[in-house]
Short mmCIF file of C-alpha atoms in Angstrom, two decimals:
data_model
loop_
_atom_site.label_atom_id
_atom_site.label_comp_id
_atom_site.label_asym_id
_atom_site.label_seq_id
_atom_site.Cartn_x
_atom_site.Cartn_y
_atom_site.Cartn_z
CA MET A 1 0.00 0.00 0.00
CA ARG A 2 2.84 2.40 0.85
CA ARG A 3 4.45 1.76 -2.55
CA LEU A 4 1.12 2.46 -4.30
CA LEU A 5 0.67 5.71 -2.40
CA LEU A 6 4.20 6.80 -3.27
CA LEU A 7 3.56 5.99 -6.94
CA LEU A 8 0.32 8.03 -6.94
CA LEU A 9 2.12 10.91 -5.28
CA ALA A 10 4.85 10.76 -7.91
CA LEU A 11 2.27 10.74 -10.71
CA LEU A 12 0.51 13.78 -9.23
CA LEU A 13 3.84 15.55 -9.02
CA LEU A 14 4.54 14.72 -12.66
CA ILE A 15 1.16 16.16 -13.64
CA SER A 16 1.79 19.33 -11.66
CA CYS A 17 5.05 19.82 -13.58
CA SER A 18 3.37 19.37 -16.93
CA SER A 19 2.56 22.65 -18.61
CA THR A 20 -0.19 23.85 -20.93
CA GLU A 21 0.74 27.51 -20.52
CA ALA A 22 0.79 27.91 -24.29
CA PHE A 23 -3.03 28.08 -24.14
CA ILE A 24 -2.85 31.34 -22.20
CA SER A 25 0.10 32.82 -24.12
CA PRO A 26 -0.76 36.42 -25.12
CA GLU A 27 1.16 36.03 -28.39
CA LEU A 28 -0.56 32.77 -29.39
CA GLN A 29 -3.96 33.89 -28.24
CA ASN A 30 -3.82 37.27 -30.01
CA PRO A 31 -6.75 37.18 -32.48
CA ALA A 32 -5.20 40.00 -34.51
CA ALA A 33 -2.21 37.87 -35.52
CA SER A 34 -2.60 35.26 -38.25
CA PHE A 35 -2.15 31.58 -37.59
CA GLU A 36 0.80 31.50 -39.99
CA GLU A 37 2.55 34.31 -38.13
CA LYS A 38 2.13 32.45 -34.85
CA LEU A 39 3.56 29.25 -36.30
CA GLU A 40 6.82 31.07 -36.95
CA SER A 41 7.40 31.04 -33.20
CA ILE A 42 7.10 27.28 -32.84
CA ASP A 43 8.99 24.38 -34.36
CA ALA A 44 6.49 23.51 -37.08
CA VAL A 45 7.76 21.94 -40.30
CA SER A 46 6.29 23.80 -43.26
CA ILE A 47 5.45 21.60 -46.25
CA SER A 48 2.76 21.31 -48.94
CA VAL A 49 0.52 18.29 -49.50
CA PRO A 50 -1.98 17.09 -52.10
CA PHE A 51 -5.54 16.12 -51.29
CA PRO A 52 -5.33 12.85 -49.33
CA GLU A 53 -7.04 9.53 -49.56
CA VAL A 54 -9.37 9.58 -46.54
CA TYR A 55 -10.30 6.42 -44.65
CA PHE A 56 -13.04 6.36 -42.00
CA ASP A 57 -13.34 2.55 -41.94
CA GLY A 58 -10.69 0.39 -40.38
CA SER A 59 -11.41 -2.53 -42.69
CA GLU A 60 -10.77 -0.37 -45.75
CA TRP A 61 -7.59 1.04 -44.28
CA LEU A 62 -6.41 -2.48 -43.46
CA ASP A 63 -6.82 -3.48 -47.13
CA ARG A 64 -4.97 -0.34 -48.29
CA LEU A 65 -2.16 -0.90 -45.80
CA THR A 66 -1.71 -4.46 -47.01
CA VAL A 67 -1.37 -3.22 -50.60
CA LEU A 68 1.21 -0.61 -49.50
CA PHE A 69 3.32 -3.30 -47.83
CA ASN A 70 3.06 -5.59 -50.82
CA GLU A 71 4.19 -2.82 -53.17
CA ALA A 72 7.05 -1.48 -51.03
CA GLU A 73 10.47 -1.62 -52.66
CA ASP A 74 12.97 0.15 -50.41
CA TYR A 75 11.79 0.87 -46.86
CA ILE A 76 8.77 0.96 -44.56
CA LEU A 77 8.68 3.08 -41.37
CA LEU A 78 5.86 2.46 -38.87
CA SER A 79 4.88 3.86 -35.51
CA THR A 80 1.78 2.91 -33.54
CA PHE A 81 0.47 3.22 -30.01
CA LEU A 82 -1.24 -0.19 -29.88
CA GLY A 83 0.06 -2.88 -32.21
CA SER A 84 -0.89 -6.56 -32.15
CA ASN A 85 -1.92 -9.38 -34.45
CA ALA A 86 -5.43 -10.88 -34.76
CA PRO A 87 -7.11 -13.24 -37.26
CA ARG A 88 -8.21 -10.50 -39.67
CA LEU A 89 -4.77 -8.84 -39.51
CA GLU A 90 -2.76 -11.90 -40.48
CA GLU A 91 -2.66 -11.02 -44.18
CA MET A 92 -1.46 -7.48 -43.47
CA TYR A 93 1.27 -8.62 -41.08
CA GLY A 94 2.13 -11.38 -43.55
CA ALA A 95 2.66 -8.72 -46.20
CA LEU A 96 4.94 -6.81 -43.83
CA MET A 97 7.01 -9.92 -43.12
CA ASN A 98 7.20 -10.77 -46.82
CA ALA A 99 8.47 -7.25 -47.51
CA ALA A 100 11.26 -7.72 -44.95
CA GLU A 101 12.16 -11.13 -46.37
CA ARG A 102 12.52 -9.75 -49.91
CA GLY A 103 14.93 -7.04 -48.71
CA VAL A 104 12.70 -4.08 -47.86
CA ARG A 105 13.98 -2.40 -44.72
CA VAL A 106 11.18 -2.40 -42.16
CA TYR A 107 11.48 -0.38 -38.94
CA PHE A 108 8.54 -0.55 -36.52
CA VAL A 109 8.10 1.29 -33.20
CA MET A 110 5.20 0.39 -30.91
CA ASP A 111 4.43 1.70 -27.47
CA GLY A 112 5.46 -0.58 -24.62
CA ILE A 113 1.89 -1.10 -23.41
CA SER A 114 0.81 -2.74 -26.70
CA SER A 115 0.87 -6.18 -25.08
CA PHE A 116 -1.31 -4.82 -22.26
CA ASP A 117 -4.00 -3.48 -24.62
CA MET A 118 -7.26 -3.06 -22.66
CA THR A 119 -9.54 -2.47 -25.61
CA GLU A 120 -11.59 -5.31 -27.08
CA SER A 121 -8.37 -6.30 -28.84
CA LYS A 122 -7.25 -8.02 -25.64
CA ASN A 123 -9.58 -10.92 -26.48
CA TYR A 124 -7.99 -11.59 -29.85
CA MET A 125 -4.51 -10.18 -29.93
CA THR A 126 -1.11 -11.80 -30.45
CA PRO A 127 1.97 -9.69 -29.50
CA LEU A 128 4.11 -8.66 -32.45
CA TYR A 129 7.49 -10.00 -31.32
CA PHE A 130 7.23 -12.72 -33.98
CA LEU A 131 7.85 -10.06 -36.66
CA ARG A 132 11.54 -10.08 -35.77
CA GLN A 133 11.91 -13.59 -37.13
CA SER A 134 11.32 -12.23 -40.65
CA GLY A 135 13.83 -9.41 -40.33
CA VAL A 136 11.47 -6.68 -39.17
CA HIS A 137 13.32 -4.24 -36.88
CA LEU A 138 10.89 -3.91 -33.95
CA ALA A 139 11.40 -1.58 -30.97
CA GLU A 140 9.24 -0.68 -27.98
CA TYR A 141 8.79 2.75 -26.45
CA ASN A 142 9.04 2.70 -22.62
CA PRO A 143 8.33 -1.02 -22.14
CA LEU A 144 6.86 -1.94 -18.74
CA THR A 145 10.01 -3.50 -17.31
CA VAL A 146 10.76 -3.90 -13.59
CA THR A 147 13.36 -1.13 -13.84
CA HIS A 148 10.91 1.27 -15.48
CA LEU A 149 8.30 0.65 -12.76
CA PHE A 150 10.46 2.65 -10.39
CA ASN A 151 10.35 5.69 -12.70
CA PRO A 152 6.84 7.19 -12.88
CA ALA A 153 7.66 9.16 -16.05
CA THR A 154 8.22 5.95 -18.02
CA ILE A 155 4.82 4.66 -16.90
CA VAL A 156 2.82 7.81 -17.65
CA ILE A 157 4.60 9.14 -20.76
CA ARG A 158 3.58 7.03 -23.74
CA ASP A 159 4.26 7.15 -27.49
CA HIS A 160 0.81 7.83 -28.98
CA ARG A 161 2.01 8.57 -32.54
CA LYS A 162 0.67 6.77 -35.60
CA LEU A 163 2.59 7.14 -38.84
CA VAL A 164 3.43 5.21 -42.01
CA VAL A 165 6.12 6.01 -44.55
CA VAL A 166 6.71 3.84 -47.62
CA ASP A 167 9.69 4.33 -49.97
CA GLY A 168 9.94 8.06 -49.28
CA LYS A 169 6.96 8.81 -51.53
CA THR A 170 3.84 7.78 -49.57
CA ALA A 171 2.95 8.79 -46.03
CA ALA A 172 -0.01 8.38 -43.67
CA VAL A 173 -1.11 9.85 -40.36
CA GLY A 174 -4.28 9.54 -38.31
CA GLY A 175 -5.81 7.93 -35.27
CA MET A 176 -5.98 4.23 -36.09
CA ASN A 177 -3.82 1.80 -34.17
CA MET A 178 -2.57 -1.43 -35.75
CA ASN A 179 -4.70 -3.77 -33.66
CA TYR A 180 -7.99 -5.70 -33.70
CA ILE A 181 -10.38 -2.97 -32.60
CA SER A 182 -8.95 -0.40 -35.02
CA LEU A 183 -8.48 -2.58 -38.08
CA GLY A 184 -9.53 -6.18 -37.59
CA ALA A 185 -12.97 -6.31 -36.00
CA GLY A 186 -14.75 -6.25 -39.36
CA GLU A 187 -16.86 -3.72 -41.21
CA GLY A 188 -19.23 -1.88 -38.87
CA GLU A 189 -17.43 -3.20 -35.79
CA THR A 190 -14.12 -1.36 -35.81
CA GLN A 191 -13.83 1.86 -33.88
CA ARG A 192 -14.98 4.95 -35.74
CA ASP A 193 -11.69 6.59 -36.68
CA SER A 194 -9.69 8.06 -39.55
CA MET A 195 -6.45 7.71 -41.47
CA TYR A 196 -5.14 10.01 -44.20
CA LEU A 197 -2.83 8.75 -46.96
CA PHE A 198 -0.77 11.23 -48.98
CA SER A 199 1.24 10.71 -52.19
CA SER A 200 3.69 13.31 -50.89
CA PRO A 201 7.49 12.97 -50.79
CA SER A 202 7.66 16.17 -48.70
CA LEU A 203 5.42 14.75 -45.97
CA ALA A 204 7.20 11.39 -46.20
CA SER A 205 10.52 13.15 -45.71
CA ALA A 206 9.27 15.14 -42.70
CA LEU A 207 7.79 12.03 -41.11
CA MET A 208 11.00 10.11 -41.83
CA ASP A 209 12.93 12.76 -39.88
CA GLU A 210 10.46 12.38 -37.02
CA PHE A 211 10.69 8.60 -37.13
CA VAL A 212 14.50 8.53 -37.02
CA ASP A 213 14.35 10.57 -33.80
CA ILE A 214 11.76 8.16 -32.35
CA TRP A 215 13.77 5.09 -33.30
CA ASN A 216 17.09 6.35 -31.96
CA GLU A 217 15.46 7.31 -28.68
CA VAL A 218 14.29 3.74 -28.00
CA SER A 219 16.67 1.42 -29.80
CA VAL A 220 20.32 0.54 -29.43
CA GLU A 221 20.40 -0.01 -33.19
CA LYS A 222 20.92 3.53 -34.45
CA ILE A 223 19.76 4.81 -37.86
CA SER A 224 20.28 8.02 -39.75
CA THR A 225 18.16 10.18 -42.05
CA GLU A 226 20.85 9.52 -44.66
CA ASP A 227 19.90 5.84 -44.65
CA PHE A 228 16.57 6.57 -46.35
CA ARG A 229 16.16 8.00 -49.82
CA VAL A 230 14.06 11.15 -50.15
CA TYR A 231 12.63 12.69 -53.30
CA PRO A 232 11.97 16.27 -54.49
CA ASP A 233 8.30 17.21 -54.35
CA GLY A 234 6.52 20.04 -56.03
CA SER A 235 3.11 18.41 -56.15
CA GLY A 236 1.62 19.80 -52.97
CA GLU A 237 -1.48 21.91 -53.50
CA TYR A 238 -2.18 22.86 -49.88
CA PRO A 239 0.08 24.52 -47.28
CA ALA A 240 0.59 22.22 -44.31
CA TYR A 241 2.50 22.18 -41.03
CA LEU A 242 3.80 19.14 -39.18
CA VAL A 243 3.96 19.62 -35.40
CA SER A 244 5.32 17.14 -32.88
CA THR A 245 5.16 16.62 -29.15
CA GLU A 246 6.75 19.72 -27.63
CA TYR A 247 4.76 22.21 -29.70
CA ILE A 248 1.37 20.46 -29.93
CA SER A 249 -0.22 22.70 -27.31
CA SER A 250 1.27 25.81 -28.95
CA MET A 251 -0.22 24.85 -32.30
CA TYR A 252 -3.69 24.30 -30.86
CA SER A 253 -3.47 27.53 -28.89
CA ALA A 254 -2.43 29.48 -32.00
CA LEU A 255 -5.26 28.02 -34.03
CA ILE A 256 -7.90 28.65 -31.36
CA GLY A 257 -6.56 32.13 -30.83
CA SER A 258 -6.81 32.94 -34.53
CA ALA A 259 -10.31 31.49 -35.07
CA GLU A 260 -12.84 33.99 -36.34
CA ASP A 261 -16.07 32.07 -36.93
CA GLU A 262 -16.17 28.46 -35.76
CA ILE A 263 -14.23 25.60 -34.21
CA LEU A 264 -15.37 22.00 -34.50
CA VAL A 265 -13.45 19.42 -32.50
CA PHE A 266 -13.66 15.71 -31.65
CA PRO A 267 -12.20 15.53 -28.08
CA TYR A 268 -11.58 11.90 -27.15
CA LEU A 269 -11.52 11.53 -23.31
CA PRO A 270 -12.06 15.28 -22.86
CA ALA A 271 -10.05 16.05 -19.75
CA LEU A 272 -9.07 19.69 -20.29
CA ASP A 273 -7.14 21.71 -17.74
CA LYS A 274 -7.89 25.33 -16.83
CA ASN A 275 -5.54 26.74 -19.47
CA MET A 276 -7.18 24.81 -22.29
CA LYS A 277 -10.63 25.83 -21.06
CA SER A 278 -9.46 29.45 -20.84
CA ALA A 279 -8.42 29.45 -24.53
CA LEU A 280 -11.83 28.09 -25.59
CA ARG A 281 -13.67 30.58 -23.40
CA ALA A 282 -11.72 33.43 -24.95
CA ALA A 283 -12.83 32.16 -28.37
CA THR A 284 -16.51 31.86 -27.45
CA ASP A 285 -16.43 35.26 -25.75
CA ARG A 286 -15.35 36.90 -29.00
CA GLY A 287 -18.18 35.23 -30.87
CA VAL A 288 -16.61 32.00 -32.19
CA ASP A 289 -18.99 29.04 -32.29
CA VAL A 290 -17.22 26.12 -30.61
CA THR A 291 -18.73 22.65 -31.03
CA MET A 292 -17.48 19.45 -29.46
CA ILE A 293 -18.67 16.09 -30.83
CA MET A 294 -17.68 13.85 -27.98
CA PRO A 295 -17.47 10.07 -27.70
CA VAL A 296 -18.25 8.31 -24.44
CA ASP A 297 -15.96 5.36 -23.87
CA LEU A 298 -18.22 2.91 -22.02
CA ARG A 299 -15.32 0.89 -20.63
CA GLY A 300 -14.83 1.14 -16.88
CA TYR A 301 -13.65 4.50 -15.57
CA ALA A 302 -13.92 6.51 -18.77
CA ALA A 303 -17.67 7.15 -18.94
CA SER A 304 -18.01 8.17 -15.29
CA GLY A 305 -14.96 10.40 -15.66
CA ILE A 306 -16.48 12.14 -18.68
CA PHE A 307 -19.85 12.60 -16.98
CA GLN A 308 -18.10 14.04 -13.93
CA GLU A 309 -16.45 16.69 -16.12
CA LEU A 310 -19.35 17.65 -18.40
CA PRO A 311 -21.01 20.52 -16.43
CA ASP A 312 -17.78 22.33 -15.70
CA LEU A 313 -16.59 21.84 -19.28
CA MET A 314 -19.76 23.45 -20.61
CA GLU A 315 -19.84 26.31 -18.11
CA SER A 316 -16.13 27.15 -18.35
CA THR A 317 -15.84 27.08 -22.15
CA GLY A 318 -19.28 28.01 -23.48
CA CYS A 319 -19.05 25.12 -25.98
CA ASP A 320 -21.93 23.25 -27.59
CA ILE A 321 -21.55 19.54 -26.84
CA TYR A 322 -22.88 16.50 -28.64
CA LEU A 323 -22.47 13.01 -27.18
CA SER A 324 -21.91 10.34 -29.80
CA ILE A 325 -22.92 7.02 -28.22
CA SER A 326 -25.90 5.55 -30.09
CA ASP A 327 -27.50 5.79 -33.53
CA GLU A 328 -30.98 7.11 -34.24
CA ASN A 329 -32.43 3.69 -33.30
CA GLY A 330 -30.73 3.63 -29.91
CA GLU A 331 -28.12 1.03 -30.92
CA ILE A 332 -24.71 1.55 -29.34
CA LEU A 333 -22.20 2.60 -31.99
CA PRO A 334 -18.52 1.65 -32.10
CA LEU A 335 -16.41 4.08 -30.11
CA LEU A 336 -15.60 7.38 -31.86
CA HIS A 337 -11.79 7.40 -31.63
CA GLU A 338 -11.20 10.01 -34.34
CA LYS A 339 -8.90 13.00 -33.78
CA LEU A 340 -10.08 16.08 -35.68
CA MET A 341 -10.31 19.86 -35.44
CA ILE A 342 -11.74 22.14 -38.14
CA VAL A 343 -11.37 25.91 -37.84
CA ASP A 344 -13.18 28.53 -39.93
CA SER A 345 -13.95 25.94 -42.67
CA ARG A 346 -10.34 26.25 -43.70
CA TYR A 347 -7.81 24.70 -41.32
CA VAL A 348 -7.90 20.99 -40.57
CA VAL A 349 -5.93 19.28 -37.75
CA ILE A 350 -5.42 15.55 -38.10
CA GLY A 351 -2.93 13.08 -36.61
CA SER A 352 -2.58 11.23 -33.33
CA SER A 353 -3.22 14.03 -30.85
CA ASN A 354 -6.38 14.00 -28.77
CA PHE A 355 -7.67 17.36 -27.64
CA ASN A 356 -7.07 16.71 -23.95
CA PHE A 357 -4.54 17.31 -21.19
CA ARG A 358 -2.68 14.03 -21.67
CA SER A 359 -1.92 14.63 -25.38
CA MET A 360 -0.80 18.18 -24.63
CA SER A 361 1.48 17.23 -21.73
CA LEU A 362 2.10 13.54 -21.22
CA SER A 363 2.24 11.84 -24.59
CA GLU A 364 4.48 11.79 -27.64
CA GLU A 365 2.25 13.07 -30.44
CA LEU A 366 2.08 14.14 -34.08
CA ALA A 367 -0.34 16.60 -35.63
CA LEU A 368 -0.65 17.76 -39.23
CA VAL A 369 -2.40 21.10 -39.90
CA ILE A 370 -3.62 21.57 -43.49
CA ASP A 371 -4.89 24.82 -44.94
CA SER A 372 -7.52 23.39 -47.31
CA PRO A 373 -11.11 24.59 -47.63
CA GLU A 374 -11.80 21.57 -49.80
CA LEU A 375 -10.65 19.05 -47.18
CA ALA A 376 -12.36 21.08 -44.45
CA ALA A 377 -15.62 20.91 -46.39
CA LEU A 378 -15.39 17.10 -46.71
CA LEU A 379 -14.59 16.61 -43.06
CA LYS A 380 -17.18 19.11 -41.86
CA LYS A 381 -19.84 17.17 -43.73
CA HIS A 382 -18.52 13.98 -42.11
CA ALA A 383 -18.68 15.62 -38.66
CA GLU A 384 -22.21 16.94 -39.26
CA GLU A 385 -23.39 13.45 -40.17
CA ILE A 386 -22.06 12.21 -36.86
CA ALA A 387 -23.63 15.16 -34.98
CA ARG A 388 -26.98 14.44 -36.63
CA ILE A 389 -27.26 11.09 -34.84
CA SER A 390 -25.66 12.36 -31.62
CA GLU A 391 -27.35 13.80 -28.52
CA HIS A 392 -27.12 17.55 -28.04
CA ILE A 393 -26.43 18.07 -24.33
CA THR A 394 -27.85 20.95 -22.27
CA LEU A 395 -26.27 22.10 -19.01
CA GLU A 396 -29.22 20.54 -17.22
CA ASP A 397 -28.53 17.20 -18.96
CA ALA A 398 -24.88 17.43 -18.01
CA ALA A 399 -25.66 18.11 -14.36
CA LYS A 400 -28.00 15.10 -14.25
CA LEU A 401 -25.36 12.84 -15.82
CA LYS A 402 -22.80 14.03 -13.29
CA ASP A 403 -25.13 13.40 -10.34
CA GLU A 404 -26.18 9.97 -11.56
CA GLU A 405 -23.01 8.57 -13.12
CA GLY A 406 -20.06 10.91 -12.45
CA ASN A 407 -17.07 9.90 -10.39
CA PRO A 408 -14.31 12.39 -9.42
CA LEU A 409 -11.68 9.67 -8.96
CA ALA A 410 -12.49 8.33 -12.43
CA TYR A 411 -12.00 11.85 -13.81
CA LEU A 412 -8.58 12.16 -12.14
CA PHE A 413 -7.59 8.80 -13.60
CA MET A 414 -8.81 9.92 -17.03
CA LEU A 415 -6.71 13.07 -16.70
CA VAL A 416 -3.58 10.91 -16.33
CA GLY A 417 -4.64 7.85 -18.33
CA GLY A 418 -6.04 9.73 -21.30
#
């Protein structure tokens, strides 16, 4: 019991040291400054990208990923939070192993809790260590070893990034893990999520740089950016900015601070601290319509933590909130795991980052911001279709949910656990 109390104390201390002060930065929150001007102050990689292939269905993305592995000629770089095998994933992982066996260099980073996956995948999954037998270079981020258990930071700080790079020409980012519940549960059963595939050497090169840093942080087998061929790219139609861990909160703050008309966001496990709430309140106070389309994870602590937070979230931010749980017939839908923000029908934020405290402070993340009214229109229509079958929550509804189902300890755990 004493050891558990000490661990909890250490975790609380770690949280207290985590900062989201970017959300109250006068420079980033200045509505008179453009988003592009604000990005100059953070370490965002400026690129251009074409219109992507958009996947909202895990089964379709699984098929596309299998084709990408089968067609790879030089190298494949992969990073995922939760990676495991399952019956429907065997062909895809078989394609990855075949690629390695025919000489394609395959480097794969998965978070160290992959083998402790607590989603529905736990009933089906096989750990991925077998990939090494085929020549796949596999590394784990902060594995749960006995040594790491004595360091709270290695328990709390996880690698939440999802990226794919193939041959320096094709790149993908989004929210889907490489496990059963994201890809292998079958059509209509996988989590509701998204992946974006770009034929873009410039994005592939930027993600390759990011991946090399990830790999060298966790593996004794060092690699270099010079090991992977890159290609010139003038095909990008839309300005884009790749932002990683340290500057994720600054990017969101800059975007919220520059919003003029509307912000639409999917906040998975919406534990926001006071700084994040302050930025949203500043936006609503100046007349920006802020809408959250929010999933409710019905597993264990998550739902009661969300319900505990709802009234304060609504009062402190002035946001409109929709809960996406069931369809129009009352049937429970697969969990909405998608990461998305749309601002002023122009800027789109995609990638691994949730809009919550953990992703801003306690996770390794990637976000891609794209200046594309065309992509924003497509994704706004997608979001409106989800909102149409979601429940619009009033403050009275939120108070009732908190009284009946909220749990403050569950909310604290959600704040740390994400």
